[in-house]
Amino acid sequence: MRVYVVHYSEIALKGKNRSYFEKKLVSNLKRKLGDDSIKIRREYGRIVIDSGEERIENVLRKTPGVKYSALAEMVEPDVELIAEKAIEFAPDSGTFRVETKRSYKEFPMNSMEVNRLIGERILRAKKNLKVDLRNPENTVYIEISKDHAYVYSGRIEGVGGLPTGVSGKVVTLISGGIDSPVSAFMAMKRGAEVVAVHFFNSTIHSPSVRKKIHDLARKLSEYHRIKLYMVPFVQIQREIIAKIPADYRMVVYRRSMMRMASMIAEKENAKAIFTGDNLGQVASQTLDNMRTIYEAAQYPVLTPLIGLDKDEIIEVARKIGTYEISILPYEDCCSLLMSRHPVTKTTPEDVMRFEGFCNLQEEEAVENAEVYEYGF
Ligand code: ATP
Ligand code: MG
């Protein structure tokens, strides 16, 4: 019988939490597969999906917590049966080795003995093969547990990290740019459920802006389900434009976003706010301005991209599939009427003085937000 054998990263290290982490991974996989008839089992050190359906591979590639997986043949833990399958999985020519993992220690042979015996059987059956223990072109993997043995070649790489949800929930600020979707992905990858928030200016006559944010949310939901708040920003922006000198507007916009993100975090029981900020990249991302902006938040502001170079961020964006969406042209609410020379050095005190002149209807904006769900 064909099954998927799933290996997780780091979970094994988490002591008492281990079973909680495994259960979360199983329930995430179940939801994404969307088919109750597919059985998913927890075995010691692995998860097994009792189905060989091809579409499962794509889910395994994109589920945080999965380090690697493989389409394997499941047989009874008997060396003769294992040998038969191992010969099928072995290539016909070139070099190979056998790698055995034995989690059932009462199995009559140890891993080395299984490697040797199965290797010999394969060589006997396929005369053009050579063993290369160091740098083989192919590896035949064997895993032996109490009730089953699994044989496969070829691993399916996963994204690694932790099962989404085990770390709680965060609010992630999503613009239409390259950086913030990567930041949301990193939150998911470290186990945090994501509530994405986008502030939009409905007077921008480009339907592509909204579509873009929805497309990004949909893409991210291939990794884990995501809730999306679309918060109307136009009135707040008008007020800021009316009352605040041009060079300070960007910082005031961002502080307002932080206050509203905090309200949403409270509503959603999220524990932190994630952004795509990247130290020094643009004027709003100097240390002074980040301090001024984050000061307006009621929750810790976390910025997983802070130490990356742009090309490193782009590499991740390409890998997760958001890059192509992010580079489509769009009008950010804040790129309109933006100052050419925004201030790079502000203090919260300065900016609060300006804010005192404004009547920013932030509660109303959050109340009027449209809420969407992807992948639920
Ligand atoms: P990105 O590539 O994510 O747009 P950026 O390098 O262009 O980032 P900024 O445009 O200065 O940087 O934005 C910094 C961060 O502020 C973004 O990564 C995002 O988290 C948040 N942000 C900016 N604009 C918006 C918006 N309209 N709605 C929600 N979040 C926003
Ligand atoms: Mg941007």
Tab-separated table of C-alpha atoms and ligand atoms in Angstrom:
chain	number	residue	atom	x	y	z
A	1	MET	CA	0.000	0.000	0.000
A	2	ARG	CA	1.222	3.499	-0.912
A	3	VAL	CA	1.319	6.057	1.882
A	4	TYR	CA	2.992	9.368	2.629
A	5	VAL	CA	5.542	9.288	5.407
A	6	VAL	CA	5.903	12.726	6.986
A	7	HIS	CA	8.837	13.951	9.060
A	8	TYR	CA	8.710	17.095	11.103
A	9	SER	CA	11.453	19.423	12.166
A	10	GLU	CA	12.208	20.535	15.698
A	11	ILE	CA	8.969	19.170	17.076
A	12	ALA	CA	10.897	16.234	18.445
A	13	LEU	CA	12.931	18.656	20.525
A	14	LYS	CA	9.996	20.117	22.341
A	15	GLY	CA	9.727	17.665	25.205
A	16	LYS	CA	6.273	17.646	26.738
A	17	ASN	CA	4.864	19.778	23.951
A	18	ARG	CA	5.657	17.124	21.436
A	19	SER	CA	2.261	15.513	21.323
A	20	TYR	CA	0.531	18.921	21.191
A	21	PHE	CA	2.724	19.904	18.225
A	22	GLU	CA	2.100	16.625	16.446
A	23	LYS	CA	-1.650	16.927	16.930
A	24	LYS	CA	-1.583	20.444	15.542
A	25	LEU	CA	0.320	19.298	12.495
A	26	VAL	CA	-2.137	16.457	11.957
A	27	SER	CA	-5.167	18.747	12.283
A	28	ASN	CA	-3.599	21.312	9.897
A	29	LEU	CA	-2.975	18.570	7.343
A	30	LYS	CA	-6.505	17.216	7.776
A	31	ARG	CA	-8.072	20.587	7.164
A	32	LYS	CA	-5.920	21.245	4.116
A	33	LEU	CA	-6.666	17.834	2.623
A	34	GLY	CA	-10.362	18.479	3.201
A	35	ASP	CA	-11.275	14.806	3.016
A	36	ASP	CA	-12.222	13.001	6.223
A	37	SER	CA	-11.834	9.614	4.589
A	38	ILE	CA	-8.042	10.066	4.399
A	39	LYS	CA	-6.593	8.610	7.566
A	40	ILE	CA	-3.627	10.362	9.210
A	41	ARG	CA	-1.784	8.486	11.934
A	42	ARG	CA	0.849	9.486	14.463
A	43	GLU	CA	3.617	6.966	14.900
A	44	TYR	CA	6.710	7.335	16.974
A	45	GLY	CA	8.812	10.021	15.252
A	46	ARG	CA	6.672	10.310	12.128
A	47	ILE	CA	3.203	10.969	10.790
A	48	VAL	CA	1.719	8.642	8.187
A	49	ILE	CA	-0.989	9.550	5.697
A	50	ASP	CA	-2.730	6.384	4.556
A	51	SER	CA	-3.163	7.462	0.961
A	52	GLY	CA	-0.945	7.793	-2.077
A	53	GLU	CA	-3.101	10.457	-3.762
A	54	GLU	CA	-0.885	12.713	-5.831
A	55	ARG	CA	-2.375	16.040	-4.706
A	56	ILE	CA	-1.207	15.325	-1.165
A	57	GLU	CA	2.358	16.021	-2.229
A	58	ASN	CA	1.593	19.685	-2.875
A	59	VAL	CA	-0.003	20.036	0.562
A	60	LEU	CA	3.060	18.463	2.183
A	61	ARG	CA	5.381	20.841	0.343
A	62	LYS	CA	3.478	23.798	1.765
A	63	THR	CA	2.569	22.900	5.317
A	64	PRO	CA	4.760	24.512	7.984
A	65	GLY	CA	6.181	21.953	10.373
A	66	VAL	CA	6.848	19.384	7.658
A	67	LYS	CA	10.568	19.017	7.149
A	68	TYR	CA	10.352	16.386	4.459
A	69	SER	CA	8.017	13.663	3.340
A	70	ALA	CA	8.012	10.778	0.905
A	71	LEU	CA	5.677	8.599	-1.068
A	72	ALA	CA	6.464	5.208	0.410
A	73	GLU	CA	5.405	1.619	0.129
A	74	MET	CA	4.113	0.275	3.426
A	75	VAL	CA	4.769	-3.399	4.170
A	76	GLU	CA	4.848	-5.590	7.232
A	77	PRO	CA	8.109	-5.286	9.152
A	78	ASP	CA	9.684	-8.358	7.630
A	79	VAL	CA	13.068	-8.203	5.873
A	80	GLU	CA	11.990	-10.377	2.958
A	81	LEU	CA	9.043	-8.087	2.191
A	82	ILE	CA	11.240	-5.039	2.702
A	83	ALA	CA	13.864	-6.440	0.334
A	84	GLU	CA	11.292	-7.054	-2.372
A	85	LYS	CA	10.120	-3.444	-2.253
A	86	ALA	CA	13.617	-2.039	-1.884
A	87	ILE	CA	14.585	-3.713	-5.156
A	88	GLU	CA	11.619	-2.007	-6.851
A	89	PHE	CA	12.629	1.387	-5.494
A	90	ALA	CA	16.321	1.005	-6.360
A	91	PRO	CA	17.455	2.580	-9.643
A	92	ASP	CA	18.615	0.276	-12.461
A	93	SER	CA	22.074	1.763	-12.833
A	94	GLY	CA	24.455	4.229	-11.219
A	95	THR	CA	25.314	4.351	-7.533
A	96	PHE	CA	23.158	3.932	-4.451
A	97	ARG	CA	23.100	3.240	-0.776
A	98	VAL	CA	20.520	2.003	1.710
A	99	GLU	CA	19.648	4.111	4.743
A	100	THR	CA	17.643	2.456	7.491
A	101	LYS	CA	15.969	4.029	10.503
A	102	ARG	CA	14.655	1.675	13.099
A	103	SER	CA	12.358	3.151	15.711
A	104	TYR	CA	11.285	-0.316	16.864
A	105	LYS	CA	14.305	-1.486	18.767
A	106	GLU	CA	13.050	-5.043	19.188
A	107	PHE	CA	13.300	-5.648	15.472
A	108	PRO	CA	15.714	-8.620	15.165
A	109	MET	CA	18.310	-6.733	13.061
A	110	ASN	CA	19.894	-3.363	13.717
A	111	SER	CA	20.009	-0.599	11.095
A	112	MET	CA	23.497	-1.479	9.881
A	113	GLU	CA	22.554	-5.104	9.392
A	114	VAL	CA	19.434	-4.150	7.455
A	115	ASN	CA	21.478	-1.782	5.257
A	116	ARG	CA	23.937	-4.516	4.457
A	117	LEU	CA	21.419	-7.253	3.793
A	118	ILE	CA	19.095	-5.119	1.658
A	119	GLY	CA	22.085	-3.626	-0.192
A	120	GLU	CA	23.261	-7.109	-1.109
A	121	ARG	CA	19.805	-8.138	-2.284
A	122	ILE	CA	19.563	-5.079	-4.488
A	123	LEU	CA	23.013	-5.712	-5.989
A	124	ARG	CA	22.107	-9.290	-6.711
A	125	ALA	CA	18.920	-8.224	-8.523
A	126	LYS	CA	20.383	-5.285	-10.444
A	127	LYS	CA	23.796	-5.968	-11.914
A	128	ASN	CA	24.508	-2.438	-13.189
A	129	LEU	CA	24.358	-0.860	-9.751
A	130	LYS	CA	27.234	0.075	-7.477
A	131	VAL	CA	27.198	0.938	-3.808
A	132	ASP	CA	28.525	4.364	-2.829
A	133	LEU	CA	28.094	5.124	0.847
A	134	ARG	CA	29.533	8.632	0.721
A	135	ASN	CA	28.009	10.314	-2.273
A	136	PRO	CA	25.418	8.079	-3.907
A	137	GLU	CA	23.248	9.197	-6.817
A	138	ASN	CA	20.280	7.479	-5.182
A	139	THR	CA	19.298	6.457	-1.693
A	140	VAL	CA	16.814	3.777	-0.790
A	141	TYR	CA	15.268	4.656	2.558
A	142	ILE	CA	13.829	2.122	4.955
A	143	GLU	CA	11.985	2.989	8.126
A	144	ILE	CA	10.968	0.270	10.522
A	145	SER	CA	8.371	0.764	13.229
A	146	LYS	CA	6.611	-1.791	15.388
A	147	ASP	CA	3.760	-2.589	13.035
A	148	HIS	CA	5.000	-1.394	9.670
A	149	ALA	CA	8.008	-0.840	7.488
A	150	TYR	CA	8.227	1.949	4.905
A	151	VAL	CA	10.383	1.871	1.803
A	152	TYR	CA	10.992	4.844	-0.467
A	153	SER	CA	13.523	6.742	-2.523
A	154	GLY	CA	13.351	10.478	-3.138
A	155	ARG	CA	12.276	12.943	-0.498
A	156	ILE	CA	9.781	15.766	-0.888
A	157	GLU	CA	11.253	18.853	0.771
A	158	GLY	CA	8.899	20.801	3.049
A	159	VAL	CA	9.144	24.357	4.384
A	160	GLY	CA	10.266	23.237	7.845
A	161	GLY	CA	9.513	25.362	10.882
A	162	LEU	CA	6.714	24.654	13.349
A	163	PRO	CA	3.076	23.685	12.785
A	164	THR	CA	1.097	26.886	12.368
A	165	GLY	CA	-0.993	27.627	15.421
A	166	VAL	CA	1.310	26.297	18.125
A	167	SER	CA	2.713	29.771	18.787
A	168	GLY	CA	-0.630	31.549	19.012
A	169	LYS	CA	-1.845	34.318	16.768
A	170	VAL	CA	-0.371	37.512	15.306
A	171	VAL	CA	-1.636	40.453	13.305
A	172	THR	CA	0.439	40.980	10.154
A	173	LEU	CA	0.392	44.272	8.279
A	174	ILE	CA	0.211	43.543	4.575
A	175	SER	CA	0.887	46.174	1.946
A	176	GLY	CA	1.052	45.292	-1.709
A	177	GLY	CA	4.844	45.163	-1.682
A	178	ILE	CA	7.346	42.344	-1.705
A	179	ASP	CA	8.297	42.392	1.960
A	180	SER	CA	5.158	42.090	4.040
A	181	PRO	CA	3.900	38.799	2.519
A	182	VAL	CA	7.292	37.284	3.305
A	183	SER	CA	6.935	38.504	6.869
A	184	ALA	CA	3.481	36.861	7.083
A	185	PHE	CA	4.912	33.617	5.747
A	186	MET	CA	7.655	33.693	8.365
A	187	ALA	CA	5.090	34.152	11.117
A	188	MET	CA	3.243	31.062	9.868
A	189	LYS	CA	6.468	29.157	9.578
A	190	ARG	CA	7.288	29.834	13.200
A	191	GLY	CA	3.920	28.567	14.298
A	192	ALA	CA	1.832	31.742	14.403
A	193	GLU	CA	-1.675	31.890	12.977
A	194	VAL	CA	-1.930	35.059	10.847
A	195	VAL	CA	-4.603	37.741	10.779
A	196	ALA	CA	-3.590	39.952	7.862
A	197	VAL	CA	-4.543	43.618	7.881
A	198	HIS	CA	-4.474	45.958	4.911
A	199	PHE	CA	-5.335	49.655	4.960
A	200	PHE	CA	-6.771	50.797	1.675
A	201	ASN	CA	-7.707	54.032	0.057
A	202	SER	CA	-10.959	53.413	-1.780
A	203	THR	CA	-10.586	56.547	-3.888
A	204	ILE	CA	-7.683	55.059	-5.765
A	205	HIS	CA	-9.361	54.012	-8.985
A	206	SER	CA	-7.324	50.957	-9.470
A	207	PRO	CA	-9.223	47.770	-8.766
A	208	SER	CA	-5.893	45.998	-9.051
A	209	VAL	CA	-4.922	47.137	-5.534
A	210	ARG	CA	-7.675	45.186	-3.854
A	211	LYS	CA	-7.303	42.234	-6.136
A	212	LYS	CA	-3.617	42.151	-5.379
A	213	ILE	CA	-4.130	41.970	-1.625
A	214	HIS	CA	-6.710	39.220	-2.073
A	215	ASP	CA	-4.363	37.343	-4.389
A	216	LEU	CA	-1.592	37.593	-1.796
A	217	ALA	CA	-3.877	36.337	0.964
A	218	ARG	CA	-4.989	33.455	-1.234
A	219	LYS	CA	-1.395	32.531	-2.032
A	220	LEU	CA	-0.437	32.662	1.658
A	221	SER	CA	-3.415	30.473	2.517
A	222	GLU	CA	-1.772	27.645	0.584
A	223	TYR	CA	0.542	27.435	3.604
A	224	HIS	CA	-2.041	28.053	6.288
A	225	ARG	CA	-5.526	29.527	6.509
A	226	ILE	CA	-5.550	33.285	6.856
A	227	LYS	CA	-8.044	35.907	7.908
A	228	LEU	CA	-7.878	39.251	6.099
A	229	TYR	CA	-9.093	42.622	7.369
A	230	MET	CA	-9.493	45.305	4.725
A	231	VAL	CA	-9.602	48.565	6.664
A	232	PRO	CA	-10.787	51.769	4.944
A	233	PHE	CA	-8.096	54.381	5.322
A	234	VAL	CA	-9.269	57.230	3.131
A	235	GLN	CA	-10.863	59.427	5.809
A	236	ILE	CA	-7.918	59.126	8.136
A	237	GLN	CA	-5.597	59.884	5.288
A	238	ARG	CA	-7.581	62.970	4.285
A	239	GLU	CA	-7.454	64.262	7.820
A	240	ILE	CA	-3.721	63.715	8.004
A	241	ILE	CA	-3.158	65.430	4.674
A	242	ALA	CA	-5.216	68.394	5.883
A	243	LYS	CA	-3.428	68.823	9.203
A	244	ILE	CA	0.097	67.453	8.978
A	245	PRO	CA	3.111	68.841	7.116
A	246	ALA	CA	3.975	66.652	4.147
A	247	ASP	CA	7.315	65.460	5.454
A	248	TYR	CA	5.736	64.015	8.608
A	249	ARG	CA	2.743	62.298	7.042
A	250	MET	CA	4.316	58.923	6.475
A	251	VAL	CA	5.182	58.517	10.135
A	252	VAL	CA	1.713	59.643	11.192
A	253	TYR	CA	0.066	57.182	8.761
A	254	ARG	CA	2.133	54.387	10.164
A	255	ARG	CA	1.374	55.278	13.775
A	256	SER	CA	-2.301	55.323	12.962
A	257	MET	CA	-1.937	51.870	11.363
A	258	MET	CA	-0.255	50.644	14.544
A	259	ARG	CA	-3.118	51.849	16.729
A	260	MET	CA	-5.692	50.183	14.502
A	261	ALA	CA	-3.629	46.999	14.244
A	262	SER	CA	-3.587	46.966	18.050
A	263	MET	CA	-7.378	47.209	18.180
A	264	ILE	CA	-7.635	44.282	15.786
A	265	ALA	CA	-5.063	42.315	17.788
A	266	GLU	CA	-7.177	42.789	20.892
A	267	LYS	CA	-10.337	41.700	19.098
A	268	GLU	CA	-8.620	38.656	17.629
A	269	ASN	CA	-6.698	37.747	20.760
A	270	ALA	CA	-3.420	38.113	18.866
A	271	LYS	CA	-0.200	38.589	20.801
A	272	ALA	CA	1.982	40.692	18.490
A	273	ILE	CA	2.068	42.751	15.308
A	274	PHE	CA	4.258	41.683	12.402
A	275	THR	CA	5.429	44.048	9.658
A	276	GLY	CA	7.688	43.799	6.620
A	277	ASP	CA	10.005	46.517	7.923
A	278	ASN	CA	13.616	46.126	7.027
A	279	LEU	CA	16.174	48.328	8.746
A	280	GLY	CA	17.327	51.255	6.643
A	281	GLN	CA	15.471	50.268	3.489
A	282	VAL	CA	13.350	53.399	3.174
A	283	ALA	CA	12.799	56.636	5.096
A	284	SER	CA	10.118	55.184	7.345
A	285	GLN	CA	12.508	52.440	8.401
A	286	THR	CA	15.250	54.370	10.132
A	287	LEU	CA	15.711	53.374	13.756
A	288	ASP	CA	14.374	56.751	14.895
A	289	ASN	CA	11.229	56.427	12.839
A	290	MET	CA	10.683	52.817	13.770
A	291	ARG	CA	10.837	53.824	17.407
A	292	THR	CA	8.312	56.609	16.797
A	293	ILE	CA	6.013	54.323	14.835
A	294	TYR	CA	6.162	51.300	17.123
A	295	GLU	CA	5.567	53.486	20.153
A	296	ALA	CA	1.969	53.840	18.974
A	297	ALA	CA	1.388	50.083	19.171
A	298	GLN	CA	-0.101	48.345	22.214
A	299	TYR	CA	1.626	45.069	21.338
A	300	PRO	CA	5.192	44.098	20.543
A	301	VAL	CA	6.010	44.856	16.917
A	302	LEU	CA	8.042	42.059	15.359
A	303	THR	CA	9.884	42.368	12.093
A	304	PRO	CA	11.275	39.069	10.875
A	305	LEU	CA	12.962	40.698	7.847
A	306	ILE	CA	14.897	43.226	9.864
A	307	GLY	CA	18.316	41.754	9.181
A	308	LEU	CA	17.844	40.522	5.625
A	309	ASP	CA	19.087	42.109	2.419
A	310	LYS	CA	16.547	42.845	-0.294
A	311	ASP	CA	17.834	40.022	-2.491
A	312	GLU	CA	17.442	37.578	0.389
A	313	ILE	CA	13.844	38.727	0.887
A	314	ILE	CA	13.189	38.371	-2.850
A	315	GLU	CA	14.572	34.863	-2.787
A	316	VAL	CA	12.016	33.832	-0.166
A	317	ALA	CA	9.225	35.710	-1.978
A	318	ARG	CA	10.003	33.756	-5.154
A	319	LYS	CA	10.127	30.478	-3.317
A	320	ILE	CA	6.754	30.958	-1.655
A	321	GLY	CA	5.133	32.311	-4.821
A	322	THR	CA	4.227	35.831	-3.663
A	323	TYR	CA	6.904	37.639	-5.684
A	324	GLU	CA	5.027	37.512	-9.016
A	325	ILE	CA	1.952	38.994	-7.347
A	326	SER	CA	3.884	41.632	-5.406
A	327	ILE	CA	5.721	43.093	-8.392
A	328	LEU	CA	2.526	43.911	-10.300
A	329	PRO	CA	2.155	47.697	-10.415
A	330	TYR	CA	-0.211	49.200	-7.857
A	331	GLU	CA	-0.957	52.364	-5.936
A	332	ASP	CA	-0.264	51.949	-2.259
A	333	CYS	CA	-2.488	54.177	-0.150
A	334	CYS	CA	0.667	55.840	1.103
A	335	SER	CA	2.551	56.277	-2.120
A	336	LEU	CA	-0.066	58.831	-3.151
A	337	LEU	CA	0.687	62.387	-2.124
A	338	MET	CA	3.853	61.203	-0.532
A	339	SER	CA	6.536	63.660	0.358
A	340	ARG	CA	9.750	63.484	-1.647
A	341	HIS	CA	11.785	64.075	1.475
A	342	PRO	CA	10.093	62.443	4.431
A	343	VAL	CA	11.746	63.119	7.755
A	344	THR	CA	14.105	60.383	8.825
A	345	LYS	CA	14.557	61.532	12.417
A	346	THR	CA	11.441	61.843	14.520
A	347	THR	CA	10.550	61.348	18.147
A	348	PRO	CA	7.191	60.159	19.488
A	349	GLU	CA	6.847	63.491	21.326
A	350	ASP	CA	7.207	65.567	18.137
A	351	VAL	CA	4.746	63.501	16.261
A	352	MET	CA	2.220	63.344	19.090
A	353	ARG	CA	2.124	67.111	19.074
A	354	PHE	CA	1.065	67.012	15.409
A	355	GLU	CA	-1.408	64.247	16.073
A	356	GLY	CA	-3.081	66.486	18.642
A	357	PHE	CA	-4.429	68.581	15.744
A	358	CYS	CA	-6.079	65.621	14.063
A	359	ASN	CA	-9.363	63.889	14.631
A	360	LEU	CA	-8.532	60.410	13.449
A	361	GLN	CA	-11.570	58.142	13.373
A	362	GLU	CA	-9.697	54.936	13.946
A	363	GLU	CA	-12.350	52.976	15.883
A	364	GLU	CA	-14.840	53.656	13.088
A	365	ALA	CA	-12.364	52.519	10.444
A	366	VAL	CA	-11.788	49.230	12.268
A	367	GLU	CA	-15.541	48.769	12.755
A	368	ASN	CA	-16.067	49.269	9.040
A	369	ALA	CA	-13.379	46.814	8.048
A	370	GLU	CA	-14.337	44.053	5.651
A	371	VAL	CA	-13.271	40.659	6.931
A	372	TYR	CA	-12.438	37.735	4.649
A	373	GLU	CA	-11.251	34.199	5.277
A	374	TYR	CA	-9.037	32.117	3.047
A	375	GLY	CA	-8.383	28.431	3.508
A	376	PHE	CA	-10.819	27.956	6.391
B	1	ATP	P1	6.501	46.165	1.627
B	1	ATP	O1	7.395	45.596	0.570
B	1	ATP	O2	5.918	45.142	2.534
B	1	ATP	O3	5.481	47.131	1.083
B	1	ATP	P2	8.245	48.288	2.113
B	1	ATP	O4	9.681	47.957	2.166
B	1	ATP	O5	7.676	48.851	0.869
B	1	ATP	O6	7.434	47.010	2.536
B	1	ATP	P3	6.873	50.326	3.568
B	1	ATP	O7	6.008	50.555	2.389
B	1	ATP	O8	7.580	51.448	4.210
B	1	ATP	O9	7.995	49.262	3.319
B	1	ATP	O10	5.988	49.606	4.682
B	1	ATP	C1	6.551	49.056	5.823
B	1	ATP	C2	5.594	48.061	6.405
B	1	ATP	O11	4.414	48.724	6.870
B	1	ATP	C3	5.101	47.053	5.381
B	1	ATP	O12	5.985	45.966	5.245
B	1	ATP	C4	3.786	46.639	5.979
B	1	ATP	O13	3.982	45.681	7.003
B	1	ATP	C5	3.277	47.938	6.601
B	1	ATP	N1	2.382	48.668	5.667
B	1	ATP	C6	2.707	49.652	4.829
B	1	ATP	N2	1.628	50.089	4.132
B	1	ATP	C7	0.579	49.348	4.544
B	1	ATP	C8	-0.827	49.298	4.222
B	1	ATP	N3	-1.365	50.105	3.308
B	1	ATP	N4	-1.587	48.396	4.861
B	1	ATP	C9	-1.054	47.553	5.791
B	1	ATP	N5	0.244	47.557	6.123
B	1	ATP	C10	1.053	48.443	5.526
B	2	MG	MG	5.597	49.098	0.501
